[in-house]
Short mmCIF file of C-alpha atoms in Angstrom, two decimals:
data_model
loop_
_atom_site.label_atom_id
_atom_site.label_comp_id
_atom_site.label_asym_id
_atom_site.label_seq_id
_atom_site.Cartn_x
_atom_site.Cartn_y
_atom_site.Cartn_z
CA UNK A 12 11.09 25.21 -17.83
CA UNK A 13 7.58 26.32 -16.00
CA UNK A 14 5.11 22.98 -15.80
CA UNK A 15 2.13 23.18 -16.78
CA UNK A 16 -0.72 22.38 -14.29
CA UNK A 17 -4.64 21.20 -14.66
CA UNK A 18 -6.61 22.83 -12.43
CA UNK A 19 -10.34 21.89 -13.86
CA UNK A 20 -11.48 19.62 -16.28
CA UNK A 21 -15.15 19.23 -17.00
CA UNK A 22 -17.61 17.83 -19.43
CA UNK A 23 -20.86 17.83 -20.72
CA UNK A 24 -22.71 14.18 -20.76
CA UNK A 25 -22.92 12.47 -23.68
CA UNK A 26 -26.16 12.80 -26.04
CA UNK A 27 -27.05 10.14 -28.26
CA UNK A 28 -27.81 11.44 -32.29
CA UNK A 29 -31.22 12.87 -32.08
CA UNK A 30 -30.88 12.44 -28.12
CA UNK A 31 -30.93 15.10 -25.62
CA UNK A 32 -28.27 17.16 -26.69
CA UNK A 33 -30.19 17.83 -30.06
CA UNK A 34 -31.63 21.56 -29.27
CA UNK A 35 -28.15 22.69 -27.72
CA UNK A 36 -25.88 24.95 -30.73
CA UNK A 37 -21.95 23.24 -30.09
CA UNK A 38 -20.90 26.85 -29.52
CA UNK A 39 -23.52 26.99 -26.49
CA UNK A 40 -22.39 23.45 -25.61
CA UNK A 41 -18.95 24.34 -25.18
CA UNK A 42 -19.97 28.15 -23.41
CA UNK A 43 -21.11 25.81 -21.09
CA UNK A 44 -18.23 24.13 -20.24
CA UNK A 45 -16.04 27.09 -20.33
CA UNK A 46 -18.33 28.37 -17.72
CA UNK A 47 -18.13 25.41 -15.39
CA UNK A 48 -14.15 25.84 -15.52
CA UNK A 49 -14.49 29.56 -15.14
CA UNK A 50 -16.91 29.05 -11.82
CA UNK A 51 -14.75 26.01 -10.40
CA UNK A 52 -11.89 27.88 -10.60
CA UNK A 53 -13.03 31.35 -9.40
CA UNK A 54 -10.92 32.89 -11.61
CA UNK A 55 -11.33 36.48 -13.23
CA UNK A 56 -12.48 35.55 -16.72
CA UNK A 57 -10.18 38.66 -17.74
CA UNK A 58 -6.90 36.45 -16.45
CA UNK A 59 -7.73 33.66 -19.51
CA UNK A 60 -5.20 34.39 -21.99
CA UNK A 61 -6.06 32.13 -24.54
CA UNK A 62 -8.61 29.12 -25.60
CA UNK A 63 -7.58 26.92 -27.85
CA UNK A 64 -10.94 24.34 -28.99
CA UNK A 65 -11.20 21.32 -30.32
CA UNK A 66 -12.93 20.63 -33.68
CA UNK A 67 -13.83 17.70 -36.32
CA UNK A 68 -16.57 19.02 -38.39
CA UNK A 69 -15.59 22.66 -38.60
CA UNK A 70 -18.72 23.81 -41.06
CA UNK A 71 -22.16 25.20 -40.49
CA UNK A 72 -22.78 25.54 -37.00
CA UNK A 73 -19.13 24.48 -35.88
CA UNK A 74 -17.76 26.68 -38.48
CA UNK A 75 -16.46 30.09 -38.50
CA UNK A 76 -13.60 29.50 -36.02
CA UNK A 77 -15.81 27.66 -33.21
CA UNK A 78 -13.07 28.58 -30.23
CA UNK A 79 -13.74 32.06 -30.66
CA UNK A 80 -17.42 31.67 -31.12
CA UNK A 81 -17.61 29.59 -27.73
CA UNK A 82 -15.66 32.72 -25.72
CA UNK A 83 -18.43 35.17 -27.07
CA UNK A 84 -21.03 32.89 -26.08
CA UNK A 85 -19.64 32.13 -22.51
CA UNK A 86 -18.61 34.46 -19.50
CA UNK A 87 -15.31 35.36 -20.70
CA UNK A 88 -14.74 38.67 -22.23
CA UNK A 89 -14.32 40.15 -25.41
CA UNK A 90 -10.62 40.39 -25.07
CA UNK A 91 -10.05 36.12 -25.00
CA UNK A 92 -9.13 35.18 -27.98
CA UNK A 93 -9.94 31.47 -29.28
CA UNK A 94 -8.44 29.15 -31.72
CA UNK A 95 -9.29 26.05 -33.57
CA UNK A 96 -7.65 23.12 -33.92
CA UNK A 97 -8.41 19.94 -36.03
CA UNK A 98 -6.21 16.83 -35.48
CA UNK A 99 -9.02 14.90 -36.06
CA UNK A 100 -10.35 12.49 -32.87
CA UNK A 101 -7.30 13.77 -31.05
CA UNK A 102 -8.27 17.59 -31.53
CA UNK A 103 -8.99 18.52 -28.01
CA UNK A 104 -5.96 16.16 -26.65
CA UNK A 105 -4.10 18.50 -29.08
CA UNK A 106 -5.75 21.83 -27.57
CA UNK A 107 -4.04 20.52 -24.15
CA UNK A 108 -0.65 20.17 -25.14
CA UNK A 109 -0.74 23.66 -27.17
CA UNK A 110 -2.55 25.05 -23.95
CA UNK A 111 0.49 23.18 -21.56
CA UNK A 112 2.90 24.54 -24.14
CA UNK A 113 2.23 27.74 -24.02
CA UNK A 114 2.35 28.04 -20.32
CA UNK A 115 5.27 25.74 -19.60
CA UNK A 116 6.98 28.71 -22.49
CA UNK A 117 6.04 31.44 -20.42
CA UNK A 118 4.43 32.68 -23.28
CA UNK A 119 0.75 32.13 -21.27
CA UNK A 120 -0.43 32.07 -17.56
CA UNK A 121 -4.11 31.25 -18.06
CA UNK A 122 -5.25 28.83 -20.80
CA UNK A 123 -8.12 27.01 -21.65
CA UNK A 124 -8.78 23.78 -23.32
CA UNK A 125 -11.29 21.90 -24.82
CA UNK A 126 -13.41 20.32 -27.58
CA UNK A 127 -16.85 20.52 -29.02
CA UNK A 128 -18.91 17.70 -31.59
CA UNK A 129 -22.76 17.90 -31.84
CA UNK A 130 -22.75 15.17 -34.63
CA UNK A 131 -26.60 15.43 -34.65
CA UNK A 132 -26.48 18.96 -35.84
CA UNK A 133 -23.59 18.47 -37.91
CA UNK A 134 -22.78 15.36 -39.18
CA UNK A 135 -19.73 13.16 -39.54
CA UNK A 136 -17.90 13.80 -43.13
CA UNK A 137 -19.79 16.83 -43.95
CA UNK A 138 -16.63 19.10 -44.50
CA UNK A 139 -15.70 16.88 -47.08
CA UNK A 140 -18.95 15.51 -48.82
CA UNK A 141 -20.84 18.91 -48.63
CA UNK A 142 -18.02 20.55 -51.07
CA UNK A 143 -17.64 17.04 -53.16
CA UNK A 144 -21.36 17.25 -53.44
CA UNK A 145 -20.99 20.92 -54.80
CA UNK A 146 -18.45 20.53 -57.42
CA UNK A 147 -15.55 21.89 -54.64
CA UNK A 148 -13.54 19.17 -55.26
CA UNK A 149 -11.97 16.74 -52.69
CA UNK A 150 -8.84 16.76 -50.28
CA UNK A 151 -7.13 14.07 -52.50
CA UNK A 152 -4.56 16.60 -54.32
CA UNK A 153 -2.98 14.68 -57.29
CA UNK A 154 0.43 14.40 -55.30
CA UNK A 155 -1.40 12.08 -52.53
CA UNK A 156 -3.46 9.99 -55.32
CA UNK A 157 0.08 9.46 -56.78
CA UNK A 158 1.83 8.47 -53.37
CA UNK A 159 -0.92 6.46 -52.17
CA UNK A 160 -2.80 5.16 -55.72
CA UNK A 161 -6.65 3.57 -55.30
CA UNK A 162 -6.43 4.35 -51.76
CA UNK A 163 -9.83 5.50 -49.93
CA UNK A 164 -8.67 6.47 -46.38
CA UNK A 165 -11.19 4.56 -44.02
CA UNK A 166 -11.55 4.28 -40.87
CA UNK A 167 -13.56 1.44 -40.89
CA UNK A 168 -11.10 -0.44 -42.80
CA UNK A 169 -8.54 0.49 -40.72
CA UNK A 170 -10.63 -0.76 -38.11
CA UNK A 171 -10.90 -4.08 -39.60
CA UNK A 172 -7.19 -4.15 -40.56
CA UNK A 173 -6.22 -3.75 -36.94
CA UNK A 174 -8.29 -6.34 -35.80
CA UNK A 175 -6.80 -8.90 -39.02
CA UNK A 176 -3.12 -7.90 -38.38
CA UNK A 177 -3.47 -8.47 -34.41
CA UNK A 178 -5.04 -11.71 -34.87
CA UNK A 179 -8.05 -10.49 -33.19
CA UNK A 180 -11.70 -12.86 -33.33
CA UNK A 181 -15.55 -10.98 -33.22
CA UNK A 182 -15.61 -12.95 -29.63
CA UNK A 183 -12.65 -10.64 -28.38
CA UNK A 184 -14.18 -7.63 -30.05
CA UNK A 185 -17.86 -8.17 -28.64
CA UNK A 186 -16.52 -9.19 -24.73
CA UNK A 187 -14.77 -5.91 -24.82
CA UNK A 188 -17.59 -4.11 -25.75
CA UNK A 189 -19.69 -5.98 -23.26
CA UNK A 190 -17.20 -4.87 -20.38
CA UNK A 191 -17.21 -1.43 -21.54
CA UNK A 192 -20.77 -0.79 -20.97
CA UNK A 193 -20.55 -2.91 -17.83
CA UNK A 194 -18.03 -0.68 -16.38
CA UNK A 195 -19.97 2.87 -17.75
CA UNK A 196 -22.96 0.93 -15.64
CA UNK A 197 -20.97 0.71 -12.56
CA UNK A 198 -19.48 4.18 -12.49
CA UNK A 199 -22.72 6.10 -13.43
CA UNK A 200 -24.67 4.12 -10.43
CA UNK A 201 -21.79 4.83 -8.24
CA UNK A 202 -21.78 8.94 -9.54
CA UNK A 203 -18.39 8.41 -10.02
CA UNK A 204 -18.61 11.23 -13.13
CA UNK A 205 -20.39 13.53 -11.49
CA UNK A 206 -17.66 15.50 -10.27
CA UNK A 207 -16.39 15.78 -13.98
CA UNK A 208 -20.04 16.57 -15.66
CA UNK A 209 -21.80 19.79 -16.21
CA UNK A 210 -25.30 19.44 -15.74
CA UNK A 211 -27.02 21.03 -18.67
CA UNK A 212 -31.14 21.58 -18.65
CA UNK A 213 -33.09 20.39 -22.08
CA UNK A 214 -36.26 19.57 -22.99
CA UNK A 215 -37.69 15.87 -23.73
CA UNK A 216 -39.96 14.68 -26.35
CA UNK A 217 -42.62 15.05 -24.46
CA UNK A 218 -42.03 18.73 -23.69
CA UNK A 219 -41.04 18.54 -20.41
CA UNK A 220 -37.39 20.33 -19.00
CA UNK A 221 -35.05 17.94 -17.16
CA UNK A 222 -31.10 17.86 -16.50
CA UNK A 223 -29.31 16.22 -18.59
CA UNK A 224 -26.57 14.49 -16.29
CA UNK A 225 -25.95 10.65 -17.52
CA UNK A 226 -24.33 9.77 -20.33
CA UNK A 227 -26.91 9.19 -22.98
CA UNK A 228 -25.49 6.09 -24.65
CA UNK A 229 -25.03 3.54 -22.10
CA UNK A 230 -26.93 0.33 -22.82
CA UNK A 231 -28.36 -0.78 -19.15
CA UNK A 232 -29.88 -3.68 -20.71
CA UNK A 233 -26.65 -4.97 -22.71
CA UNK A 234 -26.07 -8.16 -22.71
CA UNK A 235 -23.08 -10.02 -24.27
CA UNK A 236 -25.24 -12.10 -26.30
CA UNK A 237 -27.10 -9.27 -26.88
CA UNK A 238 -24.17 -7.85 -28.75
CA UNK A 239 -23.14 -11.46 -29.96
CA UNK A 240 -25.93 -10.97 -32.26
CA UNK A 241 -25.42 -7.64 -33.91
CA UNK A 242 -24.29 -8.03 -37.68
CA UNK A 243 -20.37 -7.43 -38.52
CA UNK A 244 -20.44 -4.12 -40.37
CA UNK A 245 -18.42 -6.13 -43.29
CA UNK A 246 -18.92 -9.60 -44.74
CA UNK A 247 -16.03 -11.58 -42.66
CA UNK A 248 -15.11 -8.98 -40.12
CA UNK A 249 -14.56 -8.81 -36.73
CA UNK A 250 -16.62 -5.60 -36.31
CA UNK A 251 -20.14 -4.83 -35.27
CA UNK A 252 -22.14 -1.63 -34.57
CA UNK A 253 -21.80 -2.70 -30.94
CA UNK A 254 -18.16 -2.84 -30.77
CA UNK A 255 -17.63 0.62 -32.29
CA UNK A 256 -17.96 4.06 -30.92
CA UNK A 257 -21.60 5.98 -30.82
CA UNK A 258 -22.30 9.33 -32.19
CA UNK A 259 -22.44 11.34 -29.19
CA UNK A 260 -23.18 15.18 -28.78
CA UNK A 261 -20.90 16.47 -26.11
CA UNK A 262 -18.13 19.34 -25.38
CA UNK A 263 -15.57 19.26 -22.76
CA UNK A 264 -12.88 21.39 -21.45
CA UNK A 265 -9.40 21.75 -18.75
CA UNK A 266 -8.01 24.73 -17.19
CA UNK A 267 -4.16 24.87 -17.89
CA UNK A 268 -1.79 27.05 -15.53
CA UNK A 269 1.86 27.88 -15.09
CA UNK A 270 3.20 28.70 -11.19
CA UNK A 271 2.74 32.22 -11.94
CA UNK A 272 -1.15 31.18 -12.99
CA UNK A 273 -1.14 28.89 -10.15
CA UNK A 274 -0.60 32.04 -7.71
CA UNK A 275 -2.77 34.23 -9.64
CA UNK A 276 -5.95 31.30 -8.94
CA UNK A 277 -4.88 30.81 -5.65
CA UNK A 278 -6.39 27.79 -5.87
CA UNK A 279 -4.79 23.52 -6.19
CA UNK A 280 -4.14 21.76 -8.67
CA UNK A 281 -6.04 18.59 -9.88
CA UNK A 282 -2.52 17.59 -11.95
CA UNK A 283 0.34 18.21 -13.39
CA UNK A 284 0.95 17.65 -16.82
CA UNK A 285 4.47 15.15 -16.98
CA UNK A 286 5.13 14.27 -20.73
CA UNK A 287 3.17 14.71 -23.99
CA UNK A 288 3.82 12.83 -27.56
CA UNK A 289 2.44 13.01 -30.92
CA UNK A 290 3.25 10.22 -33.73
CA UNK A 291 2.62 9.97 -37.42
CA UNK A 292 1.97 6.21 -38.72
CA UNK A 293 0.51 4.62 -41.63
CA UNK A 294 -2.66 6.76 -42.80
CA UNK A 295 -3.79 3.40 -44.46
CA UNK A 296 -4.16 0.97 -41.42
CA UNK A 297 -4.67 4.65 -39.57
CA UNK A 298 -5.89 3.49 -36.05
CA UNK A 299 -2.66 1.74 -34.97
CA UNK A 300 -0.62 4.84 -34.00
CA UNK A 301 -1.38 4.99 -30.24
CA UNK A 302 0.94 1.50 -30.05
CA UNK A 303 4.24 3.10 -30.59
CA UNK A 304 2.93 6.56 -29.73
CA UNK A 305 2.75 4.84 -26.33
CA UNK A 306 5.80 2.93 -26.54
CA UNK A 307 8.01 6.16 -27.50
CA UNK A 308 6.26 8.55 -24.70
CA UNK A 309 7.20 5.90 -21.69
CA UNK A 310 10.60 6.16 -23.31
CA UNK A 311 11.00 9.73 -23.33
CA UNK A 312 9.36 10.12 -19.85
CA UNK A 313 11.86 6.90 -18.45
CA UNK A 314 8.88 5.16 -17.35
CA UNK A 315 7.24 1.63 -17.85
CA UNK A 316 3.48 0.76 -18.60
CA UNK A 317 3.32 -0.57 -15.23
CA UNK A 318 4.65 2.99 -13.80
CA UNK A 319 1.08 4.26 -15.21
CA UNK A 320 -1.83 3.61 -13.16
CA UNK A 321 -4.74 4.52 -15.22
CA UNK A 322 -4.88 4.42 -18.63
CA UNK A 323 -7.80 5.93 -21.04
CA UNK A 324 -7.52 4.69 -24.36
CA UNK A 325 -9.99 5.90 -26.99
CA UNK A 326 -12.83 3.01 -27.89
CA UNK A 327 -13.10 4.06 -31.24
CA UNK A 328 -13.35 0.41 -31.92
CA UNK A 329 -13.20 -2.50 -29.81
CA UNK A 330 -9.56 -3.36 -32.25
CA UNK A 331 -8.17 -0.03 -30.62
CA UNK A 332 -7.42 -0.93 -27.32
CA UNK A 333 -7.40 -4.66 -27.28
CA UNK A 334 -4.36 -4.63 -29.86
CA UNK A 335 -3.05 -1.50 -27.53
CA UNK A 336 -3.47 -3.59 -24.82
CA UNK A 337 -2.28 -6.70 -26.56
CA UNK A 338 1.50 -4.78 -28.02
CA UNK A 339 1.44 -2.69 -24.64
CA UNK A 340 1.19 -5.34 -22.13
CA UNK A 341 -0.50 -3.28 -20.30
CA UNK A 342 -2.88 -4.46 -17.26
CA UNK A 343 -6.45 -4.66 -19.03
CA UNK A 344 -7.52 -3.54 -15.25
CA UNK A 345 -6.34 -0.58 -15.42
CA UNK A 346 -7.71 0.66 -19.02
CA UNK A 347 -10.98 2.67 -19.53
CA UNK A 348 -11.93 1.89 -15.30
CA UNK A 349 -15.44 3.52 -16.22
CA UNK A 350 -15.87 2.20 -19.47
CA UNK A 351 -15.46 4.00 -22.86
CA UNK A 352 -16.80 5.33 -26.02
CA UNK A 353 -18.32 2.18 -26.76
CA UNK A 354 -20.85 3.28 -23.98
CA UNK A 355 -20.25 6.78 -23.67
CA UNK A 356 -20.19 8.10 -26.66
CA UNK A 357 -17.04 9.43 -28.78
CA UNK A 358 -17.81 12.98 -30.08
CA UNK A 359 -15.12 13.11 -31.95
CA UNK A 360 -13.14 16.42 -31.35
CA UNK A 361 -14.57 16.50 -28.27
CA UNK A 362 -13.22 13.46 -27.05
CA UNK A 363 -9.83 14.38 -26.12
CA UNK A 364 -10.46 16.66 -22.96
CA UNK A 365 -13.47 14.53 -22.26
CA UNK A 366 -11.24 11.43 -21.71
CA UNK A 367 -9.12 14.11 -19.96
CA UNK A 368 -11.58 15.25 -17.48
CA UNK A 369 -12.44 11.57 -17.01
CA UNK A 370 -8.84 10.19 -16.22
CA UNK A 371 -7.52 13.49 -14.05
CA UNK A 372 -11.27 12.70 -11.71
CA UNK A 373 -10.38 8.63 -11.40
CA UNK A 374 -7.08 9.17 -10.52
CA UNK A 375 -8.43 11.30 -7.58
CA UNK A 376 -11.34 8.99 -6.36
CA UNK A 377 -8.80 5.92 -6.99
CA UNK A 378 -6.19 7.79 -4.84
CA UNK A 379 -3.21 6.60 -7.78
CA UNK A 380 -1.09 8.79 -9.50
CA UNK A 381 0.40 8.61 -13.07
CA UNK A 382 -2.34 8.83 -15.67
CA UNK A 383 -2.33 7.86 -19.56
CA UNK A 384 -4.20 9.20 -22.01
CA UNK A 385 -4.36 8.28 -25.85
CA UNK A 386 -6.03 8.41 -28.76
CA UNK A 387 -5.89 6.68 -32.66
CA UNK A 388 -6.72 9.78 -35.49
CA UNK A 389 -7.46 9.94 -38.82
CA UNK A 390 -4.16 10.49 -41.13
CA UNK A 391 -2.52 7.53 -39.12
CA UNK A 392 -2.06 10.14 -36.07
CA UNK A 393 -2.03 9.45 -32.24
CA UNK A 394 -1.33 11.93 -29.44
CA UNK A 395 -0.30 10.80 -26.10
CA UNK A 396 -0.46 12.54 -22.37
CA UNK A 397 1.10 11.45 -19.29
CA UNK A 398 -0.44 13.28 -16.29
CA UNK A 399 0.85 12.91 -12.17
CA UNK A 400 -2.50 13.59 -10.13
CA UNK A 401 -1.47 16.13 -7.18
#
């Protein structure tokens, strides 16, 4: 079988809700990413076979099959077709491995990649509360009420029930969060993202233009007790505000290539794509799933967690990777090097090619090789990449 190859990866810096981001339309957002890989690459737009996009809130401005609205607003031609896909959090990690797949099949040369959230301009839940609000019912059929009876799937409470059922304290949760931003610090000051971020021009409150090339939620003045003092988001939880994931406004995209698109580029790969999982778990506890998702890729791939060098595991709360870390054993050095979404921002469908982008650019300034890259998704759903830099 062909591999499958990475041969750009970009992103767009985060944008806090309301932030910077706030006058860019996702579909331009992710044009502009498509762009970046188009330019880095040098390849003839007309080669891209397919893009497959990344999606959460697929309604009003993201709606309307957002993949294909992104190729008509970027340089590619008329002839790429575009696809959406929603696996939740995960749906741009899920674009990768259905890009990978198709070229690794044959079926594809040129493919590209990527995800899009502006959660300022369309918020979080609206596909489902816009309808409910309307009398269009709810995605509860009677068959799932019956299976799982009283149940409101939450993340938040799956949040909390990871943190209860790992035995982890509000101290744990808040140092994390602490480090995360620490680390974010330390890699923005030492431009360690700029190779993976596509400068994008807006306009400030004042009404002046600047570029917009620094992740917008990074807390320089964090403190630990700082975050200490945020309150828990439930009456005797672990979880604050401070240890979750922002809002962020953001888009981010890889270029995926076979040999045959390898020779048609003429140009060298970034990495090679070595093993990808997906995993179904509990939809009730939800966020647990990258733990054996994890467990069963390294076992497929015949590797160990201390084969992987670098691992990027989604901060969609603090509970996330400290029980991944926790069931794992992995090294807590190696996880999240420049911080996570606590700092940076998690926009949501977005996230999985941004974390992408992020992990295939460490591995190269690091000089290490094996990469790994997972996610927790609503539904109780994880996806899981293993990458070899090149």
């Amino acid at each position: 079988m062909a591999e499958a190859y990475i041969v750009a990866a970009a992103r767009t810096a985060g944008g806090r809700k309301g932030g910077k981001l706030k006058d860019w339309h996702p579909v331009d957002l992710g044009a502009q990413v498509v762009n970046a890989l188009v330019d880095r690459t040098g390849v003839d737009p007309a080669l891209v076979e397919d893009a497959i996009w990344g999606c959460v809130g697929q309604a009003g401005e993201q709606a309307m099959n957002v993949a294909r609205n992104v190729v008509m607003a970027s340089k590619l031609p008329e002839s790429v077709p575009g696809t959406s896909v929603d696996r939740q959090c995960g749906s741009s990690q899920q674009a990768i491995h259905f890009a990978a797949q198709a070229v690794m099949s044959g079926a594809m040369d040129v493919v590209i990649a990527g995800g899009v959230e502006s959660m300022t301009r369309v918020p979080m839940g609206l596909p489902i509360s816009l309808p409910a609000k309307n009398g269009f019912g709810v995605y509860m059929s009677p068959e799932l009420q019956k299976k799982y009876p009283g149940i409101q799937f939450n993340q938040f409470t799956g949040a909390e029930m990871m943190a209860k059922k790992y035995g982890l304290t509000k101290d744990v949760l808040d140092e994390f969060a602490f480090k995360s931003h620490q680390k974010a610090i330390a890699a923005t000051q030492a431009g360690a993202f700029n190779s993976e971020i596509v400068p994008l021009e807006v306009t400030t409150a004042e009404g002046n233009k600047e570029v917009h090339k620094s992740d917008e939620g990074i807390r320089y003045d964090a403190s630990l007790e700082a975050i200490k003092g945020v309150k828990l988001l439930v009456e005797g939880g672990a979880l604050t505000a401070a240890s979750s994931s922002q809002i962020c406004d953001g888009a981010s995209g890889v270029m995926i290539v076979n040999e045959k698109g390898l020779k048609q580029l003429g140009v060298k790969p970034l990495a090679r794509i070595h093993h990808m999982t997906v995993v179904g778990g509990d939809p009730v506890i939800m966020l647990e799933a990258p733990i054996p998702g994890t467990l069963q890729a390294l076992k497929k791939a015949g590797m160990k967690i201390d084969d992987i060098d670098l691992y990027e595991v989604n901060e969609a709360f603090a509970s996330v990777p400290v029980a991944w870390l926790q069931q794992t054993g992995a090294d807590p050095e190696k996880l999240n090097v420049n911080g996570g979404a606590i700092a940076l921002g998690h926009p949501l469908g977005g996230s999985g090619a941004k974390l992408m982008a992020t992990l295939v650019h460490a591995l190269h300034a690091r000089g290490k090789r094996y990469g790994l890259q997972t996610m927790c998704e609503g539904g109780g759903l994880a996806n899981v990449t293993i990458v070899e830099r090149l």
